[in-house]
XYZ file of C-alpha atoms in Angstrom:
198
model
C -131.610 -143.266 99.513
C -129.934 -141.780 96.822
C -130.786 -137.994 97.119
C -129.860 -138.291 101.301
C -126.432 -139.680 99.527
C -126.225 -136.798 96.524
C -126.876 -134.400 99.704
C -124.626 -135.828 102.101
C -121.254 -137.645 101.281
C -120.674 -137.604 104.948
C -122.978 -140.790 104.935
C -121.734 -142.596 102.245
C -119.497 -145.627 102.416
C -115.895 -144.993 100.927
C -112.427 -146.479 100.239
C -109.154 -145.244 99.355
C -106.733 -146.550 96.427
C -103.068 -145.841 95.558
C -102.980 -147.992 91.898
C -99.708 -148.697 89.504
C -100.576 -148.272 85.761
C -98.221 -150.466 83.962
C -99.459 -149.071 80.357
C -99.240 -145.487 81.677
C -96.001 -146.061 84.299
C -98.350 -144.016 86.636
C -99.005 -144.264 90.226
C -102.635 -142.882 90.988
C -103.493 -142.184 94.170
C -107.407 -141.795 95.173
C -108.058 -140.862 99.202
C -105.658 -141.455 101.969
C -102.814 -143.747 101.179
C -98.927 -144.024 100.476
C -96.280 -145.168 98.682
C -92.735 -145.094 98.523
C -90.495 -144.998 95.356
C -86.885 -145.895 94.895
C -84.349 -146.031 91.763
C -83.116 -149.259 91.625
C -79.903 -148.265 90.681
C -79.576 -146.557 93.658
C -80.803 -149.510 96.133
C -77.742 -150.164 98.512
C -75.977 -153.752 98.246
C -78.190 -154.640 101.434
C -81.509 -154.304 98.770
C -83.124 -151.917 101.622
C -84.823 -148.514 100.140
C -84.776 -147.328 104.146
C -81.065 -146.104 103.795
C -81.500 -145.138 100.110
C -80.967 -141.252 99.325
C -82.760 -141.794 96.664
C -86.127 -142.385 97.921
C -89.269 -140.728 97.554
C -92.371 -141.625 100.122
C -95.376 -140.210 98.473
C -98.465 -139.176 101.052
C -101.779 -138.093 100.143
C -103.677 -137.478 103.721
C -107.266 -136.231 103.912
C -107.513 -133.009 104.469
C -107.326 -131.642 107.904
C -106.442 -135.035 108.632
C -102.993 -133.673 111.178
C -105.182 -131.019 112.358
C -107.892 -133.826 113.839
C -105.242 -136.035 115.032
C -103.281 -132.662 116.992
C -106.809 -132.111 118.319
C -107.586 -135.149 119.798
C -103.838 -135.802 120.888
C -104.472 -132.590 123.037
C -107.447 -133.695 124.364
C -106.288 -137.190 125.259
C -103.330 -135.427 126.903
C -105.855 -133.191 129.231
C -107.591 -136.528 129.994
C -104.570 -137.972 130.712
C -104.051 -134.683 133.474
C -107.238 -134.958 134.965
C -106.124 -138.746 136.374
C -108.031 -140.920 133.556
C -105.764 -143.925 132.393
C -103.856 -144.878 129.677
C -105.571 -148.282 129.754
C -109.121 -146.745 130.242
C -108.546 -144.327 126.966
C -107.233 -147.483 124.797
C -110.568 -149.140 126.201
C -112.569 -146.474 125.346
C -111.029 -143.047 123.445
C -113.827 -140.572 124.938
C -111.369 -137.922 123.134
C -112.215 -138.937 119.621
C -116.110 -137.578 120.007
C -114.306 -134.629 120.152
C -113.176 -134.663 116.687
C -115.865 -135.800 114.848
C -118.419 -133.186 114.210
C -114.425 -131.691 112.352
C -114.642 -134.809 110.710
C -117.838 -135.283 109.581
C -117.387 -131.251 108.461
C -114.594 -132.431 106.068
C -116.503 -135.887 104.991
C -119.070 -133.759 103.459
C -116.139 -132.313 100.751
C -115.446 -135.600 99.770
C -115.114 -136.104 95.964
C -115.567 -132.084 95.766
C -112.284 -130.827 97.445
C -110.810 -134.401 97.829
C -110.643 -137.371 96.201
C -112.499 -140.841 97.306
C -113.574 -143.700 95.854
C -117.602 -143.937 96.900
C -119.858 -144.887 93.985
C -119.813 -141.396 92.671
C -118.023 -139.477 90.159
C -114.004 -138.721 91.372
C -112.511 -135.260 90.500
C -109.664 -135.881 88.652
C -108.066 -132.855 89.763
C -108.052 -134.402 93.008
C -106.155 -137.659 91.890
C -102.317 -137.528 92.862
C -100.500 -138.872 89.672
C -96.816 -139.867 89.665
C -95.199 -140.473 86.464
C -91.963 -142.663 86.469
C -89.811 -142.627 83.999
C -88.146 -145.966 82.457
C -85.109 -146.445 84.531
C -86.149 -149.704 86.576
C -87.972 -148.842 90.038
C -88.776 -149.975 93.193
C -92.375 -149.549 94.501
C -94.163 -149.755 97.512
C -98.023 -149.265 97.698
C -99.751 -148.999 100.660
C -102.889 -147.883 103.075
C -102.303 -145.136 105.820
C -102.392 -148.237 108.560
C -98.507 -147.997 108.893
C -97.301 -144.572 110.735
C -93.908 -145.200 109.016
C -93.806 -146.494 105.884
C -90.399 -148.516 105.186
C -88.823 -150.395 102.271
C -89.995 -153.583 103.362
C -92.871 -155.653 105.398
C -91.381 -156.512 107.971
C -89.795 -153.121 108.679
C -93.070 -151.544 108.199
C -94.260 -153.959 110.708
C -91.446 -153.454 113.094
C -92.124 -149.635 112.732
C -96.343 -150.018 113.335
C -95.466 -152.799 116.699
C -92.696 -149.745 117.642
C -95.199 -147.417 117.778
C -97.886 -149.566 119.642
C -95.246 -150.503 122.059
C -94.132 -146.832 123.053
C -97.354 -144.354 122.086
C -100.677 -146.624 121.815
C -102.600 -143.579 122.125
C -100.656 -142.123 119.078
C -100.414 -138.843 120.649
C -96.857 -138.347 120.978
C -94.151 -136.076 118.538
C -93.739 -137.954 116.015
C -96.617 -139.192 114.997
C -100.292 -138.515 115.790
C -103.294 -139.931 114.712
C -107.314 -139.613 115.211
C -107.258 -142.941 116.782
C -105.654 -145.024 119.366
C -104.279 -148.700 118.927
C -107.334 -150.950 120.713
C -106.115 -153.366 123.027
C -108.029 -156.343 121.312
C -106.952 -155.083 117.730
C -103.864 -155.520 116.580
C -103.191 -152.139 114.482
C -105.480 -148.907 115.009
C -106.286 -148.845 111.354
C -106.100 -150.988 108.061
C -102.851 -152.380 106.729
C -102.223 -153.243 102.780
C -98.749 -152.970 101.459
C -96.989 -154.549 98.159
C -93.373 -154.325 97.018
C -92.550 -155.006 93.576
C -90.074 -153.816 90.959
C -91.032 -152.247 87.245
């Protein structure tokens, strides 16, 4: 098992991390995740970060990872031309096969031109680090689950439930993705986020 794994990160299982160090005021961020940073002096009254000029929203996709989602958005849009549903696609996105031999293609740089966490060694070269300094901030950590990442929860949630309501396919301008929100699911990917202050 292990040498078909040394040979072929495509098939191993892996997670992503975005991590506050407290002793090191450090944000780390290991595979595809997302945060967003604020000054809290310069917080509005209202305590929102969304408004804030101030603000910083930190990314660290996959690589390739706009390239697959343009490529299937394309390809859901020809489906779309040739008469297949909306509904049918949501059902079942025949456009993502397209994608995946891409995918796996990047997969197998995992942990050697990207960052991962997957039982063997990370790169630290490929760790995003983020020093704050010791004015008090705001932080918000977070998976890639929520297309737009805002200040708060709920906003964030607004913002994912926005998105469901007018693009389920994710396929439109502003933002794309390599899947489609399911109709029995209620996001198209995982959702973790946490606010705090330091």
């Amino acid at each position: 098992m292990m040498p078909q794994l040394t040979e072929h990160p495509e098939d191993r299982l892996t997670c992503s991390a975005i991590i506050f160090s407290r002793l090191r005021r450090e944000i780390w961020m290991v595979g595809d995740c997302q945060g967003l940073i604020t000054p809290h002096s310069s917080l509005p009254p209202s305590h929102s970060a969304l408004d804030a000029p101030h603000s910083t929203l930190l990314d660290n996709p996959k690589p390739a990872e706009a390239e697959l989602a343009a490529m299937r958005a394309k390809e859901v849009k020809r489906l779309l031309a040739t008469g297949i549903s909306q509904d049918d696609l949501l059902r079942n996105d025949v456009a993502r096969p397209v994608i995946i031999p891409r995918m796996l293609e990047t997969m197998r740089q995992q942990n050697i031109g990207y960052s991962v966490i997957d039982g063997f060694p990370i790169p630290r070269q490929h760790v995003r680090i983020i020093p704050l300094d010791f004015q008090p901030w705001e932080v918000v950590l977070a998976s890639d689950g929520y297309p737009f990442l805002c200040a708060t929860l709920n906003e964030s949630e607004q913002a994912l439930q926005h998105q469901r309501a007018n693009d389920p396919l994710n396929i439109g301008p502003d933002f794309q993705a390599t899947k489609a929100f399911h109709p029995d699911f209620n996001s198209f990917d995982d959702r973790a986020y946490i606010r705090f202050k330091v």
